[in-house]
Tab-separated table of C-alpha atoms in Angstrom:
chain	number	residue	atom	x	y	z
A	8	MET	CA	0.000	0.000	0.000
A	9	LYS	CA	1.567	3.261	-1.186
A	10	TYR	CA	-1.649	5.278	-0.742
A	11	ILE	CA	-1.469	6.925	-4.186
A	12	SER	CA	-1.734	4.648	-7.254
A	13	GLU	CA	-4.306	2.444	-5.467
A	14	PHE	CA	-6.667	5.417	-5.422
A	15	ARG	CA	-6.322	6.185	-9.132
A	16	ARG	CA	-7.519	2.843	-10.572
A	17	SER	CA	-9.657	3.550	-13.621
A	18	GLU	CA	-11.865	0.432	-13.355
A	19	LEU	CA	-12.908	1.488	-9.852
A	20	ALA	CA	-13.542	5.041	-11.082
A	21	GLN	CA	-15.798	3.619	-13.800
A	22	GLY	CA	-17.745	1.642	-11.189
A	23	LEU	CA	-18.314	4.761	-9.091
A	24	LEU	CA	-19.357	6.806	-12.134
A	25	THR	CA	-21.874	4.143	-13.144
A	26	GLN	CA	-23.298	4.113	-9.633
A	27	ILE	CA	-23.535	7.941	-9.538
A	28	GLN	CA	-25.260	7.977	-12.948
A	29	ARG	CA	-27.833	5.434	-11.759
A	30	ARG	CA	-28.580	7.107	-8.456
A	31	SER	CA	-28.569	10.767	-9.374
A	32	LYS	CA	-32.101	11.964	-10.280
A	33	THR	CA	-32.380	15.426	-8.705
A	34	PRO	CA	-30.347	18.273	-10.229
A	35	VAL	CA	-27.843	19.317	-7.553
A	36	ARG	CA	-25.040	21.781	-7.082
A	37	LEU	CA	-22.084	20.607	-5.008
A	38	MET	CA	-19.260	22.844	-3.849
A	39	GLU	CA	-15.703	21.649	-3.466
A	40	PHE	CA	-14.367	24.026	-0.854
A	41	CYS	CA	-10.710	23.188	-1.276
A	42	GLY	CA	-8.396	24.321	-4.076
A	43	GLY	CA	-6.619	20.959	-3.937
A	44	HIS	CA	-9.916	19.281	-4.824
A	45	THR	CA	-10.437	21.756	-7.673
A	46	VAL	CA	-7.100	20.694	-9.145
A	47	THR	CA	-8.000	16.964	-8.992
A	48	ILE	CA	-11.435	17.652	-10.509
A	49	PHE	CA	-9.955	19.620	-13.440
A	50	LYS	CA	-6.994	17.279	-13.912
A	51	TYR	CA	-9.257	14.249	-14.421
A	52	GLY	CA	-12.058	16.149	-16.156
A	53	ILE	CA	-14.449	14.991	-13.434
A	54	ARG	CA	-17.043	17.714	-14.148
A	55	GLN	CA	-17.393	16.359	-17.691
A	56	LEU	CA	-17.588	12.753	-16.483
A	57	LEU	CA	-20.413	13.384	-14.014
A	58	PRO	CA	-24.051	13.190	-15.139
A	59	GLU	CA	-25.769	16.455	-16.133
A	60	THR	CA	-27.699	16.396	-12.879
A	61	VAL	CA	-24.521	16.997	-10.876
A	62	ASP	CA	-23.063	20.501	-11.087
A	63	MET	CA	-19.839	21.340	-9.241
A	64	VAL	CA	-18.609	24.789	-8.212
A	65	SER	CA	-15.303	25.771	-6.645
A	66	GLY	CA	-15.226	27.470	-3.267
A	67	PRO	CA	-12.890	29.821	-1.402
A	68	GLY	CA	-10.493	27.115	-0.187
A	69	CYS	CA	-7.239	28.626	-1.403
A	70	PRO	CA	-5.417	30.503	1.383
A	71	ILE	CA	-3.262	32.516	-1.014
A	72	CYS	CA	-6.324	33.571	-3.014
A	73	VAL	CA	-8.367	34.727	-0.018
A	74	THR	CA	-5.565	36.770	1.562
A	75	ALA	CA	-6.799	40.366	1.494
A	76	ASN	CA	-4.721	43.018	-0.248
A	77	ALA	CA	-4.373	44.950	3.028
A	78	ASP	CA	-2.654	41.909	4.584
A	79	LEU	CA	-0.472	41.332	1.554
A	80	ASP	CA	0.547	45.009	1.700
A	81	LYS	CA	1.684	44.459	5.307
A	82	ALA	CA	3.969	41.624	4.188
A	83	ILE	CA	5.406	43.808	1.427
A	84	ALA	CA	5.904	46.697	3.900
A	85	LEU	CA	7.769	44.342	6.257
A	86	SER	CA	10.093	43.282	3.432
A	87	GLN	CA	11.115	46.937	2.987
A	88	MET	CA	12.288	47.325	6.569
A	89	PRO	CA	16.039	47.287	7.219
A	90	GLY	CA	17.351	44.093	8.811
A	91	VAL	CA	14.209	42.102	8.002
A	92	ILE	CA	14.160	38.824	6.092
A	93	VAL	CA	10.670	37.774	4.953
A	94	ALA	CA	10.289	33.999	4.615
A	95	THR	CA	7.238	32.710	2.780
A	96	PHE	CA	5.728	29.797	0.918
A	97	GLY	CA	6.522	30.217	-2.784
A	98	ASP	CA	2.998	30.813	-4.044
A	99	MET	CA	2.829	34.170	-2.249
A	100	LEU	CA	5.663	35.735	-4.204
A	101	LYS	CA	3.780	36.649	-7.374
A	102	VAL	CA	0.476	37.737	-5.815
A	103	PRO	CA	-0.094	41.395	-6.701
A	104	GLY	CA	-0.735	43.622	-3.685
A	105	SER	CA	-2.050	47.189	-3.955
A	106	ASP	CA	1.119	48.619	-5.495
A	107	SER	CA	3.641	45.827	-5.734
A	108	SER	CA	4.268	42.136	-5.039
A	109	LEU	CA	6.813	40.357	-2.873
A	110	GLN	CA	8.588	39.322	-6.064
A	111	GLU	CA	8.904	42.952	-7.159
A	112	ALA	CA	10.077	43.881	-3.669
A	113	LYS	CA	12.711	41.138	-3.913
A	114	ALA	CA	13.813	42.383	-7.339
A	115	GLY	CA	14.174	45.826	-5.745
A	116	GLY	CA	16.595	44.467	-3.146
A	117	ALA	CA	14.370	43.221	-0.330
A	118	ASP	CA	15.464	39.985	1.338
A	119	VAL	CA	12.499	37.696	0.588
A	120	ARG	CA	13.115	33.966	0.784
A	121	THR	CA	10.948	31.122	-0.411
A	122	VAL	CA	10.707	28.224	2.000
A	123	TYR	CA	9.014	24.835	1.843
A	124	SER	CA	8.376	24.609	5.561
A	125	ALA	CA	8.252	26.657	8.761
A	126	MET	CA	11.241	24.511	9.768
A	127	ASP	CA	13.265	26.222	7.025
A	128	ALA	CA	12.298	29.644	8.364
A	129	LEU	CA	13.609	28.592	11.776
A	130	LYS	CA	16.903	27.556	10.174
A	131	ILE	CA	17.188	30.953	8.476
A	132	ALA	CA	16.625	32.585	11.875
A	133	GLY	CA	19.366	30.414	13.388
A	134	TYR	CA	21.884	31.312	10.635
A	135	ASN	CA	21.100	35.040	10.766
A	136	PRO	CA	21.141	36.078	14.433
A	137	ASP	CA	21.626	39.763	13.511
A	138	LYS	CA	18.506	39.841	11.310
A	139	SER	CA	14.797	39.627	12.100
A	140	ILE	CA	13.029	36.763	10.313
A	141	VAL	CA	9.331	37.252	9.609
A	142	PHE	CA	7.534	34.131	8.468
A	143	LEU	CA	4.261	34.749	6.647
A	144	GLY	CA	1.763	32.553	8.454
A	145	ILE	CA	-0.588	31.823	5.581
A	146	GLY	CA	-2.824	28.793	5.452
A	147	PHE	CA	-5.841	27.066	6.921
A	148	GLU	CA	-6.100	24.685	9.876
A	149	THR	CA	-3.776	22.298	8.007
A	150	THR	CA	-0.897	24.757	8.160
A	151	ALA	CA	-1.569	26.679	11.392
A	152	PRO	CA	-0.415	23.808	13.686
A	153	THR	CA	2.898	23.572	11.801
A	154	ILE	CA	3.461	27.280	12.411
A	155	ALA	CA	2.388	26.888	16.051
A	156	ALA	CA	5.017	24.128	16.324
A	157	SER	CA	7.628	26.472	14.825
A	158	VAL	CA	6.821	29.139	17.448
A	159	LEU	CA	7.163	26.577	20.229
A	160	GLN	CA	10.404	25.306	18.723
A	161	ALA	CA	11.738	28.883	18.467
A	162	GLU	CA	10.919	29.314	22.142
A	163	GLU	CA	12.667	26.039	23.005
A	164	GLU	CA	15.771	27.008	21.000
A	165	VAL	CA	15.690	30.592	22.394
A	166	LEU	CA	15.523	32.137	18.914
A	167	ARG	CA	14.841	35.806	19.649
A	168	ASN	CA	14.736	36.926	16.011
A	169	TYR	CA	11.840	34.769	14.742
A	170	TYR	CA	8.449	36.399	14.117
A	171	VAL	CA	5.188	35.323	12.525
A	172	LEU	CA	2.777	37.527	10.586
A	173	SER	CA	-0.337	35.507	11.352
A	174	LEU	CA	-2.718	35.650	8.397
A	175	HIS	CA	-4.193	32.209	9.022
A	176	LYS	CA	-7.791	31.527	8.114
A	177	LEU	CA	-10.309	29.087	9.564
A	178	CYS	CA	-12.627	27.150	7.254
A	179	PRO	CA	-15.892	26.424	9.121
A	180	PRO	CA	-16.620	30.133	9.902
A	181	VAL	CA	-16.240	31.172	6.266
A	182	ILE	CA	-18.532	28.403	5.056
A	183	ARG	CA	-21.094	29.676	7.540
A	184	ALA	CA	-20.643	33.193	6.130
A	185	LEU	CA	-21.004	31.872	2.591
A	186	LEU	CA	-24.226	29.998	3.419
A	187	ASP	CA	-25.629	32.967	5.375
A	188	ALA	CA	-25.016	35.261	2.402
A	189	GLY	CA	-27.402	33.027	0.455
A	190	GLU	CA	-25.995	33.981	-2.961
A	191	LEU	CA	-25.632	30.358	-3.908
A	192	LYS	CA	-27.963	27.422	-3.390
A	193	LEU	CA	-25.824	24.464	-2.398
A	194	HIS	CA	-27.039	20.872	-2.058
A	195	GLY	CA	-23.829	19.306	-0.808
A	196	LEU	CA	-20.356	20.177	0.376
A	197	VAL	CA	-17.115	18.367	-0.447
A	198	CYS	CA	-15.263	19.096	2.805
A	199	PRO	CA	-11.493	19.677	2.774
A	200	GLY	CA	-9.531	16.504	3.578
A	201	HIS	CA	-6.360	17.847	5.106
A	202	VAL	CA	-8.064	20.594	7.102
A	203	SER	CA	-10.240	17.773	8.461
A	204	ALA	CA	-7.163	15.614	9.196
A	205	ILE	CA	-6.439	18.301	11.816
A	206	ILE	CA	-9.891	19.480	13.009
A	207	GLY	CA	-11.788	16.222	12.428
A	208	SER	CA	-15.245	15.901	10.918
A	209	ARG	CA	-17.244	17.241	13.873
A	210	PRO	CA	-16.720	20.975	13.166
A	211	TRP	CA	-18.764	20.511	9.949
A	212	GLU	CA	-21.824	19.161	11.756
A	213	PHE	CA	-23.537	22.559	12.020
A	214	ILE	CA	-23.711	22.723	8.217
A	215	ALA	CA	-25.589	19.436	7.899
A	216	ARG	CA	-27.766	20.169	10.945
A	217	ASP	CA	-28.540	23.913	10.703
A	218	TYR	CA	-28.394	24.422	6.936
A	219	GLY	CA	-29.514	20.977	5.778
A	220	VAL	CA	-26.502	20.682	3.496
A	221	PRO	CA	-24.945	17.173	3.432
A	222	CYS	CA	-21.189	17.128	4.009
A	223	VAL	CA	-18.618	14.503	3.019
A	224	VAL	CA	-14.900	14.810	3.817
A	225	SER	CA	-12.861	13.866	0.756
A	226	GLY	CA	-9.287	12.898	-0.074
A	227	PHE	CA	-7.433	14.209	-3.095
A	228	GLU	CA	-7.113	11.317	-5.532
A	229	LEU	CA	-9.490	10.487	-8.395
A	230	LEU	CA	-11.338	7.751	-6.472
A	231	ASP	CA	-11.589	9.945	-3.377
A	232	ILE	CA	-13.500	12.663	-5.208
A	233	LEU	CA	-15.805	10.221	-7.013
A	234	GLN	CA	-16.506	8.330	-3.796
A	235	CYS	CA	-17.321	11.627	-2.086
A	236	VAL	CA	-19.703	12.701	-4.878
A	237	ASP	CA	-21.337	9.256	-4.744
A	238	MET	CA	-21.882	9.590	-0.976
A	239	LEU	CA	-23.290	13.131	-1.369
A	240	VAL	CA	-25.678	12.046	-4.147
A	241	ASP	CA	-26.733	9.123	-1.961
A	242	GLN	CA	-27.534	11.434	0.972
A	243	ILE	CA	-29.409	13.897	-1.244
A	244	GLU	CA	-31.510	11.214	-2.971
A	245	ASP	CA	-32.334	9.655	0.422
A	246	GLY	CA	-33.218	13.043	1.925
A	247	ARG	CA	-30.495	12.729	4.575
A	248	SER	CA	-28.188	15.500	5.726
A	249	ARG	CA	-25.216	14.552	7.832
A	250	VAL	CA	-21.430	14.578	7.972
A	251	GLU	CA	-19.639	11.548	6.562
A	252	ILE	CA	-15.973	10.776	5.968
A	253	ALA	CA	-14.894	9.314	2.638
A	254	TYR	CA	-11.202	9.931	3.392
A	255	ARG	CA	-11.121	7.473	6.270
A	256	ARG	CA	-7.468	6.515	5.918
A	257	ALA	CA	-6.426	10.037	6.973
A	258	VAL	CA	-9.354	11.614	8.849
A	259	ARG	CA	-10.900	10.689	12.211
A	260	PRO	CA	-13.975	12.385	13.659
A	261	GLU	CA	-11.946	13.916	16.486
A	262	GLY	CA	-9.057	15.099	14.255
A	263	ASN	CA	-5.429	15.253	15.365
A	264	LYS	CA	-5.527	16.077	19.079
A	265	GLN	CA	-1.822	16.909	19.338
A	266	ALA	CA	-2.005	19.341	16.402
A	267	LEU	CA	-5.126	20.973	17.843
A	268	LYS	CA	-3.451	21.252	21.241
A	269	LEU	CA	-0.419	23.090	19.821
A	270	MET	CA	-2.574	25.327	17.618
A	271	ASN	CA	-4.785	26.317	20.561
A	272	GLN	CA	-1.769	26.801	22.816
A	273	VAL	CA	-0.203	29.384	20.491
A	274	PHE	CA	-3.158	30.942	18.641
A	275	GLU	CA	-6.663	32.173	19.374
A	276	PRO	CA	-9.485	33.070	16.964
A	277	CYS	CA	-9.876	36.664	15.761
A	278	PRO	CA	-11.802	38.421	12.992
A	279	ALA	CA	-10.135	38.125	9.575
A	280	GLN	CA	-10.410	39.846	6.195
A	281	TRP	CA	-11.189	37.564	3.251
A	282	ARG	CA	-10.846	38.644	-0.351
A	283	GLY	CA	-14.327	38.779	-1.805
A	284	MET	CA	-16.051	38.312	1.538
A	285	GLY	CA	-14.766	41.101	3.744
A	286	GLU	CA	-14.443	40.614	7.478
A	287	VAL	CA	-15.642	37.277	8.832
A	288	PRO	CA	-15.899	36.932	12.651
A	289	ASP	CA	-13.653	34.363	14.354
A	290	SER	CA	-12.255	33.220	11.020
A	291	GLY	CA	-8.619	34.150	11.657
A	292	LEU	CA	-5.940	33.271	14.189
A	293	LYS	CA	-3.735	35.627	16.191
A	294	LEU	CA	-0.923	34.834	18.598
A	295	LYS	CA	-2.054	34.460	22.193
A	296	LYS	CA	-0.784	36.877	24.828
A	297	GLU	CA	1.851	34.417	26.077
A	298	TYR	CA	3.397	34.277	22.594
A	299	GLN	CA	3.006	37.927	21.587
A	300	ARG	CA	6.763	38.445	21.401
A	301	PHE	CA	6.640	36.383	18.185
A	302	ASP	CA	3.908	38.581	16.678
A	303	ALA	CA	5.280	40.572	13.718
A	304	GLU	CA	2.323	42.994	13.859
A	305	LEU	CA	3.331	44.056	17.362
A	306	ALA	CA	7.111	43.885	16.917
A	307	PHE	CA	7.221	46.122	13.831
A	308	ASP	CA	5.590	49.434	13.080
A	309	ILE	CA	3.679	48.561	9.918
A	310	LYS	CA	2.168	51.698	8.396
A	311	PRO	CA	-1.148	51.046	6.656
A	312	VAL	CA	-1.253	52.036	2.984
A	313	PRO	CA	-4.409	52.699	0.960
A	314	THR	CA	-5.440	49.410	-0.604
A	315	ARG	CA	-6.415	49.047	-4.239
A	316	GLU	CA	-7.983	46.138	-6.090
A	317	PRO	CA	-6.970	45.392	-9.686
A	318	ALA	CA	-9.464	46.832	-12.197
A	319	GLY	CA	-11.695	44.250	-13.873
A	320	CYS	CA	-10.581	41.355	-11.638
A	321	ILE	CA	-13.467	39.199	-10.374
A	322	CYS	CA	-11.464	36.914	-8.057
A	323	GLY	CA	-13.750	37.868	-5.154
A	324	ASP	CA	-16.866	36.636	-7.004
A	325	ILE	CA	-15.052	33.492	-8.159
A	326	LEU	CA	-13.993	32.730	-4.577
A	327	ARG	CA	-17.634	32.937	-3.455
A	328	GLY	CA	-18.604	30.504	-6.209
A	329	VAL	CA	-21.010	32.978	-7.869
A	330	LYS	CA	-18.836	33.417	-10.979
A	331	THR	CA	-16.391	31.197	-12.839
A	332	PRO	CA	-13.102	32.062	-14.558
A	333	ALA	CA	-14.984	31.860	-17.896
A	334	ASP	CA	-17.045	34.885	-16.747
A	335	CYS	CA	-13.919	37.029	-16.395
A	336	LYS	CA	-12.973	39.343	-19.261
A	337	LEU	CA	-9.309	39.241	-18.236
A	338	PHE	CA	-9.038	35.434	-18.036
A	339	GLY	CA	-6.459	33.964	-20.430
A	340	LYS	CA	-6.009	37.303	-22.206
A	341	VAL	CA	-4.687	39.957	-19.843
A	342	CYS	CA	-4.459	37.590	-16.880
A	343	THR	CA	-2.272	34.496	-17.304
A	344	PRO	CA	-0.073	32.459	-14.940
A	345	GLU	CA	2.970	34.354	-16.316
A	346	ASN	CA	1.345	37.754	-15.735
A	347	PRO	CA	-1.381	37.264	-13.151
A	348	VAL	CA	-3.744	40.124	-12.368
A	349	GLY	CA	-5.533	38.412	-9.479
A	350	PRO	CA	-4.504	35.830	-6.897
A	351	CYS	CA	-6.692	33.006	-8.305
A	352	MET	CA	-4.361	32.968	-11.331
A	353	VAL	CA	-1.241	32.934	-9.132
A	354	SER	CA	-1.755	30.055	-6.759
A	355	SER	CA	-1.512	26.664	-8.437
A	356	GLU	CA	-4.720	25.797	-6.563
A	357	GLY	CA	-6.594	28.910	-7.606
A	358	SER	CA	-9.638	28.315	-9.833
A	359	CYS	CA	-8.246	30.502	-12.613
A	360	SER	CA	-4.823	28.874	-12.616
A	361	ALA	CA	-6.324	25.358	-12.608
A	362	SER	CA	-8.792	26.354	-15.359
A	363	TYR	CA	-5.983	27.810	-17.469
A	364	LEU	CA	-3.737	24.790	-16.986
A	365	TYR	CA	-6.415	22.234	-17.877
A	366	GLY	CA	-8.044	24.261	-20.646
A	367	VAL	CA	-11.345	24.944	-18.898
A	368	GLY	CA	-13.114	28.290	-19.311
A	369	PHE	CA	-11.908	29.113	-22.802
A	370	GLU	CA	-15.200	28.085	-24.440
A	371	GLY	CA	-16.821	31.515	-24.096
B	29	MET	CA	-1.833	24.945	-0.321
B	30	CYS	CA	-3.156	22.174	1.924
B	31	LEU	CA	-1.269	19.723	-0.267
B	32	ALA	CA	-0.069	16.753	1.772
B	33	ILE	CA	1.511	13.556	0.515
B	34	PRO	CA	2.083	10.072	1.930
B	35	ALA	CA	5.564	9.318	3.275
B	36	LEU	CA	7.083	6.200	4.834
B	37	ILE	CA	9.034	6.750	8.053
B	38	LYS	CA	12.476	5.110	7.830
B	39	SER	CA	14.111	6.348	11.038
B	40	ILE	CA	13.303	8.644	13.948
B	41	GLU	CA	15.591	10.990	15.844
B	42	GLY	CA	13.946	13.013	18.608
B	43	LYS	CA	11.076	15.027	17.089
B	44	GLU	CA	12.308	14.547	13.518
B	45	ALA	CA	12.316	11.628	11.108
B	46	GLU	CA	13.813	10.520	7.823
B	47	ALA	CA	10.937	9.675	5.523
B	48	GLU	CA	10.728	8.289	2.014
B	49	ILE	CA	8.493	10.270	-0.325
B	50	GLY	CA	8.173	8.807	-3.829
B	51	GLY	CA	11.682	7.347	-3.753
B	52	ILE	CA	13.502	10.283	-2.193
B	53	THR	CA	14.355	10.749	1.464
B	54	ARG	CA	13.411	13.908	3.315
B	55	ARG	CA	13.717	15.107	6.860
B	56	ILE	CA	10.266	15.711	8.358
B	57	SER	CA	8.996	16.992	11.697
B	58	LEU	CA	7.006	14.786	14.074
B	59	TRP	CA	5.871	17.639	16.343
B	60	LEU	CA	2.258	16.989	15.346
B	61	THR	CA	2.419	13.176	15.364
B	62	PRO	CA	4.673	12.167	18.270
B	63	GLU	CA	3.105	8.692	18.270
B	64	ALA	CA	4.444	7.890	14.748
B	65	ARG	CA	6.784	4.887	14.528
B	66	VAL	CA	9.290	3.552	11.987
B	67	GLY	CA	7.322	1.759	9.248
B	68	ASP	CA	4.269	4.031	9.567
B	69	TYR	CA	2.975	5.944	6.575
B	70	VAL	CA	2.210	9.555	7.490
B	71	ILE	CA	0.804	12.384	5.427
B	72	VAL	CA	3.266	15.239	5.163
B	73	HIS	CA	2.269	18.884	4.769
B	74	THR	CA	5.013	21.543	4.488
B	75	GLY	CA	7.521	19.198	6.110
B	76	TYR	CA	5.317	18.199	9.044
B	77	ALA	CA	3.587	14.838	9.450
B	78	ILE	CA	-0.027	15.876	10.099
B	79	ASN	CA	-1.512	12.400	10.619
B	80	ILE	CA	-0.679	8.708	10.486
B	81	LEU	CA	-2.358	6.869	7.603
B	82	ASP	CA	-4.550	3.957	8.622
B	83	GLN	CA	-3.815	0.947	6.406
B	84	LYS	CA	-6.867	-1.010	7.573
B	85	GLU	CA	-9.201	1.851	6.677
B	86	ALA	CA	-7.510	2.250	3.281
B	87	GLU	CA	-7.955	-1.456	2.528
B	88	GLU	CA	-11.601	-1.382	3.617
B	89	THR	CA	-12.292	1.636	1.391
B	90	LEU	CA	-10.693	-0.084	-1.611
B	91	ALA	CA	-12.588	-3.330	-0.936
B	92	MET	CA	-15.839	-1.343	-0.885
B	93	LEU	CA	-14.958	0.416	-4.153
B	94	GLU	CA	-14.170	-2.970	-5.735
B	95	GLU	CA	-17.584	-4.189	-4.633
B	96	ILE	CA	-19.241	-1.117	-6.197
B	97	ALA	CA	-17.337	-1.717	-9.466
B	98	ARG	CA	-18.373	-5.404	-9.472
B	99	SER	CA	-22.041	-4.705	-8.945
B	100	ALA	CA	-21.989	-1.846	-11.494
B	101	GLU	CA	-20.634	-4.255	-14.061
B	102	GLU	CA	-23.117	-7.026	-13.192
B	103	GLU	CA	-26.117	-4.710	-13.321
B	104	GLY	CA	-24.804	-3.091	-16.507
């Protein structure tokens, strides 16, 4: 068992598709929250394989894409400060802020370093005791515990020059906000697999209970997505609405208790700004009082700059699932992965980038 | 961004491990999965093992999918 090729077997995919085609009677719209799921769906052409009754829309589950320009501007401002090294996951580099991007800042002489892991940022801090290292804490519940661990490790190793700009986002609150907005009628939710590996399946229960929207936690391979759609169609046709786990090899109802413990030790919920959705209560994480000395927002005097959104960009609407990349006038013409206008074209998991790569959205 | 891939733990040293990911060996952190042991498959996100994969569950899922494929073919 290698946990990859086993979950890509085409004869099993065919079996699931046949079962979905037989069961699905009611026209439904399912949302895949997570950008990783969007990539699998486009890569295998799953939308085209599903019966006409099953419509799939992409949600806001791309942390790079939902980072507000005001927050991105803070990261760029930090990179301009003397003695500061900004360490970040690679996808952030090309995202256009109000006036610039981290990549442009780097080209202009700022010390911006791409890292694969928070562990690498700690190493940079260790090698550069005379510099301040600011790690951009971007990601959902999957990533936040790794950054919590890095803060605790920095404390253990007495690294006094390691800081985190905490721009983390939490998934269940934003789904609540999306459902409350009522712009989109959803019949089922493909819940994010690796967020759920940390938080478990229980935090999704309010969606099934209070909103009557069935939820199934999915993995990221071809069979995972099809199995998840099959389970959602099954619930919808039976008139049930509950939370189920398709990705059982990686997700338990209670999540990863150790990861949750570290995350809750270091961070606490706070309001957060989402691109396209504005401020969502309790949907962000900030460093707790005991760990405030690691907080880049408090350690550095970041001057706010007026924020601007790129003209014509509809990333906000795409992130809410009310528009698709095909609806955007800039898509594939002005806005390409080489010269992205909006963040959904930058991140490899953004809807626009995935659409461009797999040739979806050019029809119109 | 929440990309995480399976890795096989080859050796453990304190809170870190050497793990094989698709044929190459990487150093990963076990801060989030201190119960992981040599021989376990974990899923790795940005260098951290975020959970141990459950082989029994994986086999049960595949057996169920095989059953679905069989009955789809028979009914077809």
